[in-house]
Amino acid sequence: MVILAKRIFTGYEWLVDQQILVHQGRIHQIKPVEGELEGSGFICAGFIDLQVYGGCERLFSNHPTVDSIEKTFDEHHKTGTTQFQITLNCSPKETMWKAIDACKSYLSRGGKGLVGLHLEGPFFNPIRKGAHKEEFVQAPSVEFIKEIVDRAGDLPIYMTIAPEMFSEEALDYILKSPIMVSLGHSDASIEQANLALSKGAKRITHLFNAMSQWQSRALGLVGASFSSDAWTSIIVDGLHCDFRSVKLAKELKKHRLFLITDAVTHDISGPYLFDKKDGKFTNESGTLSGSALTMEQAVQNCVNEVGIDVEEAIRMATLYPAQVADLDQDLGTVEEGKRACLLYMSDDLKVQQVWLDGEPLMD
């Protein structure tokens, strides 16, 4: 298969008048064409969303099934997401085990796009629970963490935790486990956060939201992010963060800031009741609950509202999340040998075509 491209943004540089040769789902070769190609727009790597809760009115937290994962891919690939971590709200053990089993089953059937399970909870600080159910918050223990690891097997698990809720033994155990730990839904002091970072935590979840804030005499988890090289996700929808806050965060975090959607879907059929009104999702108490964002919109907002260069905005949705989740050997850039998960975007940053392992997904 050959994909012709007037322009390619590889993740590092622009190439002009090129052809991408795809073989067995991977980029076999990128080479110039003879002469000049007509057209506009450009090719880039597919978006990677490490925090998305569902799609097509099927919230994974209410329905931890293969069908919910399929519906999430069906909705979000249309706006450029080729890979995603399905995300489970803070939930009881039984729901967690169903979620793990659903992910394994989806992958065993050749399900598209899934690169892991993001457990957002249950090891939260209730003070910073956000829209999550307080009755589902649970205390961390070595035994509980071991059970998660054992049940997951080779399924990649990414987990948001409040470090101040852990004993020293439990914190050490989870940080040495295969779980990709991210700090969030936390009221940690900067000292507590820095301790977890010094022990090996490398990530922080949705900057500014559901965490201890940066104050003059108490820097909190926000301050820990700004004063460290921890990878930090951010929701660039103008609701979870003012665009001016995103601009400041980008200036401080530089290439360690990456995009997530935190996207939910309209679903009032289970314990999590998310209803969309006036362009935003809230729960039954009126608390902002996830987003209505797409990765396409997040990139557009970075460029048009925050003033981030196109190249860097694309990296925030491709290369950086690939690095965060240890996927960059196969994904995140347009390079020979990598999977042919690609987007054709218009010059105004609208997704026109999506390829998953070389297979076009849009008419």
XYZ file of N, CA, C and O in Angstrom, residues 163-341:
716
model
N -0.964 9.767 46.632
C 0.155 9.141 47.351
C 0.064 9.267 48.863
O 0.565 8.411 49.592
N -0.593 10.328 49.332
C -0.670 10.551 50.779
C -1.564 9.536 51.479
O -1.533 9.425 52.714
N -2.323 8.764 50.707
C -3.211 7.758 51.287
C -2.517 6.406 51.472
O -3.109 5.466 52.009
N -1.272 6.300 51.043
C -0.535 5.045 51.062
C 0.388 4.948 52.272
O 1.019 5.939 52.668
N 0.499 3.747 52.811
C 1.587 3.467 53.754
C 2.888 3.429 52.962
O 2.897 3.293 51.729
N 4.001 3.546 53.647
C 5.295 3.479 52.968
C 5.451 2.149 52.230
O 5.927 2.100 51.089
N 5.017 1.077 52.874
C 5.139 -0.251 52.266
C 4.301 -0.355 50.995
O 4.778 -0.858 49.961
N 3.060 0.106 51.043
C 2.179 0.011 49.880
C 2.663 0.909 48.740
O 2.597 0.522 47.560
N 3.151 2.101 49.079
C 3.651 3.004 48.042
C 4.874 2.404 47.352
O 4.984 2.417 46.120
N 5.779 1.870 48.129
C 6.966 1.240 47.547
C 6.567 0.072 46.653
O 7.140 -0.129 45.572
N 5.565 -0.683 47.097
C 5.158 -1.872 46.344
C 4.565 -1.487 44.983
O 4.929 -2.062 43.950
N 3.660 -0.510 44.971
C 3.021 -0.156 43.705
C 4.016 0.489 42.747
O 3.952 0.276 41.527
N 4.971 1.240 43.280
C 5.944 1.902 42.418
C 6.957 0.917 41.833
O 7.566 1.196 40.798
N 7.123 -0.217 42.470
C 8.021 -1.255 41.938
C 7.265 -2.274 41.085
O 7.888 -3.145 40.467
N 5.950 -2.178 41.033
C 5.116 -3.111 40.277
C 5.082 -2.690 38.801
O 5.556 -1.611 38.433
N 4.467 -3.504 37.932
C 4.334 -3.111 36.518
C 3.341 -1.978 36.276
O 3.273 -1.448 35.162
N 2.567 -1.591 37.282
C 1.572 -0.535 37.118
C 2.254 0.795 36.809
O 3.229 1.178 37.458
N 1.743 1.503 35.785
C 2.215 2.850 35.462
C 1.475 3.834 36.372
O 0.288 4.094 36.189
N 2.166 4.355 37.355
C 1.540 5.166 38.399
C 1.511 6.636 37.995
O 2.503 7.190 37.506
N 0.357 7.263 38.221
C 0.195 8.691 38.018
C -0.443 9.281 39.275
O -1.328 8.666 39.875
N -0.014 10.451 39.691
C -0.518 11.091 40.901
C -1.696 11.994 40.558
O -1.619 12.804 39.632
N -2.786 11.841 41.298
C -3.952 12.671 41.040
C -5.073 12.376 42.015
O -4.963 11.464 42.834
N -6.132 13.170 41.942
C -7.223 13.100 42.923
C -6.613 13.043 44.324
O -6.925 12.170 45.133
N -5.767 14.028 44.571
C -4.879 14.008 45.737
C -4.837 15.378 46.392
O -4.855 16.414 45.711
N -4.748 15.357 47.714
C -4.552 16.590 48.480
C -3.133 16.636 49.053
O -2.897 17.250 50.084
N -2.218 15.976 48.373
C -0.843 15.860 48.870
C -0.175 17.222 49.018
O -0.367 18.124 48.194
N 0.626 17.343 50.057
C 1.541 18.475 50.151
C 2.640 18.278 49.112
O 2.829 17.176 48.582
N 3.394 19.338 48.833
C 4.481 19.186 47.866
C 5.510 18.190 48.391
O 6.114 17.444 47.617
N 5.664 18.122 49.706
C 6.615 17.163 50.276
C 6.142 15.727 50.044
O 6.941 14.850 49.677
N 4.865 15.479 50.235
C 4.323 14.136 49.998
C 4.397 13.765 48.525
O 4.743 12.627 48.168
N 4.088 14.716 47.663
C 4.159 14.453 46.225
C 5.601 14.208 45.783
O 5.884 13.276 45.026
N 6.511 15.038 46.279
C 7.915 14.887 45.892
C 8.494 13.573 46.380
O 9.365 12.984 45.722
N 8.021 13.095 47.536
C 8.482 11.799 48.028
C 8.100 10.699 47.039
O 8.931 9.845 46.690
N 6.844 10.722 46.575
C 6.405 9.718 45.597
C 7.185 9.838 44.291
O 7.577 8.833 43.692
N 7.443 11.072 43.851
C 8.217 11.274 42.627
C 9.651 10.781 42.796
O 10.221 10.167 41.880
N 10.217 11.012 43.962
C 11.594 10.573 44.202
C 11.719 9.060 44.262
O 12.775 8.490 43.986
N 10.608 8.396 44.610
C 10.605 6.932 44.698
C 10.313 6.266 43.350
O 10.369 5.040 43.248
N 9.954 7.068 42.345
C 9.758 6.479 41.026
C 8.467 6.811 40.308
O 8.274 6.394 39.161
N 7.548 7.541 40.945
C 6.361 7.998 40.213
C 6.818 8.966 39.118
O 7.685 9.804 39.347
N 6.218 8.841 37.924
C 6.692 9.624 36.778
C 5.609 10.459 36.125
O 5.886 11.185 35.168
N 4.376 10.374 36.641
C 3.260 10.975 35.931
C 2.306 11.676 36.899
O 2.194 11.279 38.061
N 1.580 12.686 36.384
C 0.571 13.407 37.154
C -0.660 13.575 36.264
O -0.539 13.891 35.077
N -1.838 13.353 36.849
C -3.095 13.300 36.093
C -3.852 14.624 36.124
O -4.035 15.223 37.178
N -4.310 15.044 34.981
C -5.105 16.257 34.680
C -4.756 17.444 35.606
O -5.446 17.766 36.561
N -3.681 18.097 35.223
C -3.139 19.247 35.958
C -4.236 20.248 36.323
O -5.100 20.567 35.514
N -4.175 20.729 37.561
C -5.077 21.713 38.179
C -6.379 21.091 38.685
O -6.988 21.632 39.604
N -6.823 19.988 38.109
C -8.128 19.432 38.471
C -7.993 18.329 39.507
O -7.171 17.424 39.365
N -8.822 18.420 40.558
C -8.885 17.405 41.614
C -7.522 17.179 42.255
O -7.088 16.045 42.435
N -6.868 18.265 42.624
C -5.564 18.153 43.289
C -5.300 19.394 44.139
O -5.916 20.457 43.957
N -4.374 19.246 45.068
C -3.948 20.384 45.900
C -3.291 21.429 45.013
O -2.450 21.122 44.167
N -3.693 22.689 45.234
C -3.294 23.766 44.339
C -1.982 24.438 44.778
O -1.491 24.240 45.886
N -1.449 25.249 43.899
C -0.212 25.998 44.141
C -0.586 27.302 44.850
O -1.202 28.183 44.267
N -0.227 27.399 46.117
C -0.467 28.605 46.906
C 0.872 29.166 47.383
O 1.914 28.520 47.257
N 0.829 30.350 47.952
C 2.073 31.041 48.303
C 2.917 30.275 49.305
O 4.152 30.266 49.229
N 2.258 29.607 50.270
C 3.018 28.898 51.301
C 2.768 27.387 51.279
O 3.283 26.666 52.134
N 1.972 26.927 50.324
C 1.700 25.497 50.201
C 1.591 25.187 48.712
O 0.586 25.509 48.081
N 2.603 24.574 48.155
C 2.706 24.439 46.702
C 1.895 23.278 46.138
O 1.579 23.270 44.951
N 1.565 22.305 46.969
C 0.679 21.226 46.567
C 1.179 20.397 45.395
O 2.344 20.464 44.986
N 0.274 19.611 44.843
C 0.624 18.739 43.719
C 0.881 19.543 42.446
O 1.716 19.163 41.620
N 0.186 20.660 42.284
C 0.468 21.532 41.142
C 1.916 22.011 41.200
O 2.651 21.967 40.202
N 2.346 22.449 42.371
C 3.723 22.898 42.524
C 4.723 21.777 42.296
O 5.814 21.995 41.746
N 4.359 20.555 42.709
C 5.239 19.403 42.481
C 5.398 19.137 40.991
O 6.494 18.786 40.521
N 4.323 19.312 40.243
C 4.426 19.156 38.793
C 5.343 20.211 38.199
O 6.270 19.902 37.436
N 5.119 21.469 38.571
C 5.882 22.562 37.979
C 7.370 22.525 38.346
O 8.202 23.040 37.614
N 7.689 21.917 39.470
C 9.092 21.905 39.910
C 9.781 20.571 39.625
O 10.874 20.319 40.130
N 9.158 19.726 38.806
C 9.742 18.420 38.484
C 9.616 18.150 36.994
O 8.996 18.916 36.252
N 10.201 17.045 36.569
C 10.069 16.643 35.167
C 8.996 15.567 34.991
O 8.976 14.862 33.979
N 8.103 15.446 35.961
C 7.028 14.452 35.856
C 6.157 14.738 34.632
O 5.746 15.878 34.396
N 5.893 13.697 33.848
C 4.922 13.837 32.771
C 3.579 14.243 33.366
O 3.124 13.647 34.342
N 2.931 15.234 32.770
C 1.681 15.758 33.329
C 0.652 15.927 32.227
O 0.915 16.575 31.210
N -0.526 15.347 32.430
C -1.601 15.483 31.443
C -2.432 16.725 31.745
O -2.464 17.215 32.884
N -3.116 17.214 30.715
C -3.933 18.414 30.872
C -5.122 18.339 29.915
O -5.021 17.781 28.817
N -6.261 18.882 30.358
C -7.514 18.864 29.581
C -7.713 20.263 28.998
O -8.086 21.198 29.715
N -7.489 20.417 27.705
C -7.505 21.745 27.087
C -8.861 21.981 26.417
O -8.998 21.991 25.185
N -9.882 22.137 27.250
C -11.232 22.393 26.733
C -11.761 23.771 27.103
O -12.882 24.135 26.701
N -11.006 24.546 27.868
C -11.471 25.865 28.283
C -12.408 25.831 29.468
O -12.760 26.895 29.999
N -12.801 24.642 29.912
C -13.668 24.487 31.079
C -12.880 23.940 32.267
O -12.960 24.493 33.370
N -12.151 22.864 32.051
C -11.323 22.313 33.123
C -10.144 23.221 33.441
O -9.695 23.263 34.592
N -9.651 23.919 32.431
C -8.542 24.863 32.619
C -8.780 26.080 31.738
O -9.078 25.936 30.545
N -8.623 27.241 32.304
C -8.594 28.450 31.496
C -7.410 28.335 30.530
O -6.344 27.835 30.880
N -7.602 28.793 29.310
C -6.528 28.688 28.327
C -5.266 29.431 28.765
O -4.151 29.059 28.396
N -5.415 30.472 29.579
C -4.230 31.180 30.077
C -3.450 30.316 31.063
O -2.214 30.409 31.145
N -4.160 29.473 31.801
C -3.475 28.528 32.688
C -2.715 27.480 31.882
O -1.619 27.063 32.262
N -3.310 27.053 30.773
C -2.617 26.102 29.905
C -1.343 26.728 29.357
O -0.285 26.078 29.306
N -1.429 27.976 28.954
C -0.251 28.672 28.415
C 0.866 28.736 29.460
O 2.047 28.451 29.164
N 0.511 29.084 30.688
C 1.507 29.141 31.762
C 2.080 27.752 32.032
O 3.302 27.590 32.177
N 1.210 26.757 32.079
C 1.675 25.392 32.329
C 2.636 24.931 31.241
O 3.653 24.276 31.525
N 2.341 25.281 29.995
C 3.215 24.879 28.891
C 4.575 25.554 29.008
O 5.622 24.932 28.750
N 4.578 26.803 29.405
C 5.851 27.511 29.567
C 6.702 26.884 30.664
O 7.935 26.836 30.557
N 6.061 26.367 31.700
C 6.792 25.774 32.824
C 7.146 24.304 32.583
O 8.236 23.859 32.946
N 6.225 23.550 31.998
C 6.441 22.113 31.818
C 7.138 21.765 30.503
O 7.702 20.676 30.360
N 7.039 22.646 29.530
C 7.655 22.423 28.214
C 7.212 21.084 27.620
O 6.022 20.830 27.514
N 8.150 20.218 27.248
C 7.798 18.983 26.545
C 7.293 17.884 27.467
O 7.054 16.757 27.008
N 7.088 18.183 28.756
C 6.565 17.162 29.677
C 5.053 17.308 29.910
O 4.500 16.629 30.777
N 4.399 18.153 29.137
C 2.957 18.337 29.230
C 2.299 17.655 28.027
O 2.716 17.867 26.885
N 1.274 16.829 28.279
C 0.631 16.126 27.173
C -0.887 16.195 27.294
O -1.429 16.472 28.365
N -1.556 15.924 26.185
C -3.000 16.086 26.099
C -3.741 14.796 26.429
O -3.314 13.703 26.048
N -4.847 14.941 27.139
C -5.858 13.900 27.272
C -7.207 14.562 26.993
O -7.340 15.784 27.074
N -8.213 13.736 26.688
C -9.553 14.319 26.564
C -10.302 14.280 27.890
O -11.085 15.170 28.174
N -10.100 13.224 28.698
C -10.932 12.997 29.887
C -12.394 12.883 29.470
O -13.313 13.212 30.233
N -12.627 12.393 28.254
C -13.966 12.432 27.666
C -14.871 11.341 28.232
O -14.495 10.180 28.312
N -16.066 11.754 28.594
C -17.122 10.825 29.000
C -18.178 10.814 27.892
O -17.960 11.323 26.794
N -19.310 10.216 28.173
C -20.405 10.156 27.211
C -21.721 10.202 27.978
O -21.744 9.884 29.181
N -22.752 10.626 27.328
C -24.061 10.682 28.000
C -24.500 9.269 28.376
O -24.692 8.409 27.517
N -24.630 9.020 29.675
C -25.034 7.698 30.154
C -25.569 7.860 31.572
O -24.837 8.252 32.484
N -26.841 7.569 31.747
C -27.454 7.657 33.081
C -28.020 6.290 33.475
O -29.003 6.196 34.211
N -27.343 5.226 32.994
C -27.865 3.875 33.183
C -27.172 3.108 34.307
O -27.453 1.928 34.496
N -26.268 3.753 35.034
C -25.540 3.039 36.079
C -25.203 3.951 37.232
O -25.798 5.029 37.385
N -24.200 3.576 38.026
C -23.862 4.399 39.195
C -23.332 5.782 38.829
O -23.491 6.728 39.605
N -22.714 5.892 37.656
C -22.233 7.200 37.208
C -23.240 7.794 36.236
O -23.509 7.232 35.164
N -23.809 8.923 36.628
C -24.864 9.579 35.854
C -24.291 10.845 35.238
O -24.182 11.879 35.905
N -23.908 10.783 33.962
C -23.299 11.909 33.279
C -24.243 12.417 32.207
O -24.594 11.690 31.264
N -24.618 13.673 32.360
C -25.601 14.291 31.480
C -24.966 15.516 30.834
O -24.340 16.332 31.524
N -25.108 15.654 29.533
C -24.501 16.769 28.804
C -25.498 17.909 28.632
O -26.578 17.723 28.077
N -25.120 19.077 29.145
C -25.926 20.281 28.993
C -25.004 21.457 28.736
O -23.961 21.600 29.383
N -25.393 22.293 27.777
C -24.615 23.497 27.449
C -23.163 23.165 27.145
O -22.241 23.887 27.554
N -22.943 22.044 26.452
C -21.605 21.694 26.001
C -20.694 21.079 27.037
O -19.504 20.906 26.781
N -21.226 20.751 28.225
C -20.390 20.143 29.253
C -21.161 19.060 29.983
O -22.395 19.056 30.020
N -20.411 18.130 30.567
C -21.001 17.031 31.319
C -20.959 17.334 32.812
O -19.933 17.803 33.337
N -22.062 17.049 33.477
C -22.116 17.152 34.934
C -22.774 15.888 35.478
O -23.481 15.173 34.758
N -22.533 15.634 36.768
C -23.221 14.510 37.414
C -24.492 15.012 38.084
O -24.880 16.177 37.936
N -25.121 14.140 38.875
C -26.413 14.494 39.463
C -26.321 15.641 40.454
O -27.325 16.305 40.749
N -25.122 15.907 40.987
C -24.963 17.019 41.922
C -24.489 18.298 41.233
O -24.258 19.314 41.887
N -24.336 18.245 39.914
C -23.924 19.425 39.161
C -22.431 19.608 39.045
O -21.958 20.613 38.494
N -21.638 18.627 39.520
C -20.178 18.712 39.453
C -19.699 18.426 38.038
O -20.180 17.490 37.388
N -18.753 19.241 37.540
C -18.145 19.001 36.234
C -17.589 17.583 36.208
O -16.821 17.185 37.089
N -17.975 16.804 35.192
C -17.710 15.359 35.200
C -17.109 14.927 33.873
O -17.828 14.626 32.928
N -15.806 14.898 33.815
C -15.192 14.571 32.545
C -15.448 15.681 31.548
O -15.895 16.773 31.890
N -15.170 15.403 30.275
C -15.295 16.445 29.260
C -16.068 15.938 28.058
O -16.346 14.741 27.922
N -16.384 16.865 27.171
C -16.965 16.548 25.865
C -15.911 16.757 24.775
O -16.235 16.898 23.598
N -14.668 16.744 25.166
C -13.543 17.082 24.290
C -13.171 15.913 23.388
O -13.335 14.740 23.754
N -12.636 16.211 22.212
C -11.968 15.224 21.369
C -10.495 15.608 21.260
O -10.120 16.759 21.528
N -9.669 14.664 20.855
C -8.259 14.995 20.674
C -8.076 16.012 19.546
O -7.208 16.886 19.619
N -8.894 15.922 18.517
C -8.863 16.910 17.441
C -9.092 18.312 18.001
O -8.351 19.255 17.700
N -10.120 18.458 18.839
C -10.419 19.764 19.433
C -9.306 20.213 20.370
O -8.985 21.408 20.428
N -8.737 19.279 21.115
C -7.659 19.639 22.039
C -6.466 20.225 21.287
O -5.878 21.232 21.706
N -6.105 19.611 20.162
C -5.011 20.131 19.340
C -5.380 21.499 18.772
O -4.572 22.443 18.800
N -6.597 21.621 18.252
C -7.050 22.915 17.724
C -6.997 23.996 18.799
O -6.541 25.125 18.541
N -7.457 23.680 20.007
C -7.450 24.656 21.092
C -6.029 25.064 21.467
O -5.772 26.234 21.788
N -5.121 24.105 21.472
C -3.725 24.434 21.782
C -3.179 25.465 20.811
O -2.485 26.408 21.206
N -3.499 25.289 19.537
C -2.984 26.198 18.509
C -3.753 27.520 18.499
O -3.158 28.605 18.562
N -5.081 27.430 18.445
C -5.905 28.619 18.211
C -6.179 29.438 19.460
O -6.358 30.663 19.372
N -6.234 28.802 20.624
C -6.582 29.501 21.860
C -5.376 29.744 22.776
O -5.328 30.756 23.472
N -4.432 28.822 22.765
C -3.282 28.934 23.675
C -2.077 29.547 22.979
O -1.246 30.194 23.623
N -1.988 29.372 21.666
C -0.863 29.930 20.928
C 0.340 29.000 20.839
O 1.463 29.447 20.590
N 0.116 27.716 20.995
C 1.176 26.721 20.864
C 1.380 26.429 19.381
O 0.422 26.355 18.609
N 2.620 26.254 18.967
C 2.913 25.924 17.577
C 2.219 24.622 17.168
O 2.072 23.702 17.987
N 1.850 24.537 15.893
C 1.192 23.324 15.380
C 2.020 22.085 15.669
O 1.500 21.057 16.122
N 3.309 22.173 15.422
C 4.174 21.011 15.609
C 4.156 20.523 17.054
O 4.070 19.315 17.318
N 4.226 21.452 17.978
C 4.256 21.068 19.393
C 2.884 20.564 19.847
O 2.798 19.605 20.632
N 1.819 21.169 19.347
C 0.480 20.686 19.694
C 0.290 19.249 19.230
O -0.294 18.424 19.952
N 0.783 18.920 18.047
C 0.677 17.547 17.550
C 1.503 16.606 18.420
O 1.056 15.502 18.760
N 2.703 17.019 18.789
C 3.520 16.164 19.667
C 2.824 15.907 20.993
O 2.940 14.817 21.571
N 2.097 16.900 21.509
C 1.377 16.730 22.781
C 0.283 15.680 22.692
O -0.165 15.153 23.717
N -0.155 15.372 21.469
C -1.214 14.375 21.262
C -0.690 13.067 20.678
O -1.465 12.123 20.518
N 0.606 13.003 20.376
C 1.153 11.828 19.691
C 2.430 11.324 20.370
O 2.402 10.341 21.111
N 3.523 12.009 20.130
C 4.823 11.568 20.642
C 4.862 11.506 22.160
O 5.313 10.504 22.750
N 4.389 12.563 22.826
C 4.507 12.608 24.283
C 3.673 11.534 24.973
O 4.202 10.813 25.836
N 2.377 11.364 24.625
C 1.652 10.262 25.274
C 2.235 8.893 24.941
O 2.169 7.971 25.773
N 2.825 8.736 23.752
C 3.494 7.472 23.437
C 4.653 7.236 24.390
O 4.862 6.121 24.888
N 5.403 8.284 24.680
C 6.523 8.157 25.616
C 6.020 7.903 27.039
O 6.597 7.090 27.771
N 4.956 8.577 27.421
C 4.397 8.427 28.769
C 4.017 6.976 29.056
O 4.262 6.448 30.145
N 3.406 6.318 28.069
C 2.880 4.956 28.253
C 3.808 3.889 27.660
O 3.387 2.747 27.464
N 5.057 4.275 27.387
C 6.058 3.330 26.871
C 5.594 2.674 25.573
O 5.780 1.465 25.352
N 5.026 3.481 24.683
C 4.548 2.997 23.395
C 5.381 3.530 22.229
O 5.090 3.215 21.066
N 6.389 4.341 22.520
C 7.073 5.081 21.473
C 7.967 4.236 20.579
O 8.446 4.722 19.555
N 8.175 2.968 20.922
C 8.923 2.106 20.013
C 8.093 1.769 18.778
O 8.639 1.413 17.731
N 6.760 1.903 18.878
C 5.858 1.545 17.773
C 4.974 2.691 17.303
O 4.463 2.639 16.179
N 4.759 3.691 18.138
C 3.738 4.705 17.881
C 4.265 6.103 18.187
O 5.325 6.265 18.783
N 3.505 7.112 17.785
C 3.781 8.485 18.206
C 4.488 9.347 17.186
O 4.450 10.569 17.292
N 5.136 8.730 16.202
C 5.820 9.475 15.144
C 5.649 8.729 13.824
O 5.262 7.564 13.802
N 5.952 9.424 12.733
C 5.899 8.817 11.401
C 7.332 8.464 11.013
O 8.095 9.316 10.547
N 7.687 7.203 11.235
C 9.046 6.747 10.968
C 9.025 5.337 10.410
O 8.127 4.544 10.720
N 10.011 5.020 9.617
C 10.129 3.679 9.072
C 10.259 2.664 10.197
O 11.000 2.873 11.159
N 9.518 1.582 10.085
C 9.523 0.524 11.084
C 8.390 0.618 12.084
O 8.050 -0.374 12.742
N 7.798 1.813 12.223
C 6.700 1.978 13.173
C 5.360 1.595 12.537
O 5.228 1.488 11.316
N 4.375 1.365 13.400
C 3.031 1.034 12.917
C 2.477 2.192 12.099
O 2.680 3.365 12.431
N 1.762 1.845 11.045
C 1.187 2.856 10.156
C -0.150 3.330 10.697
O -1.215 3.123 10.104
N -0.108 3.965 11.871
C -1.275 4.587 12.496
C -1.143 6.081 12.243
O -0.348 6.763 12.917
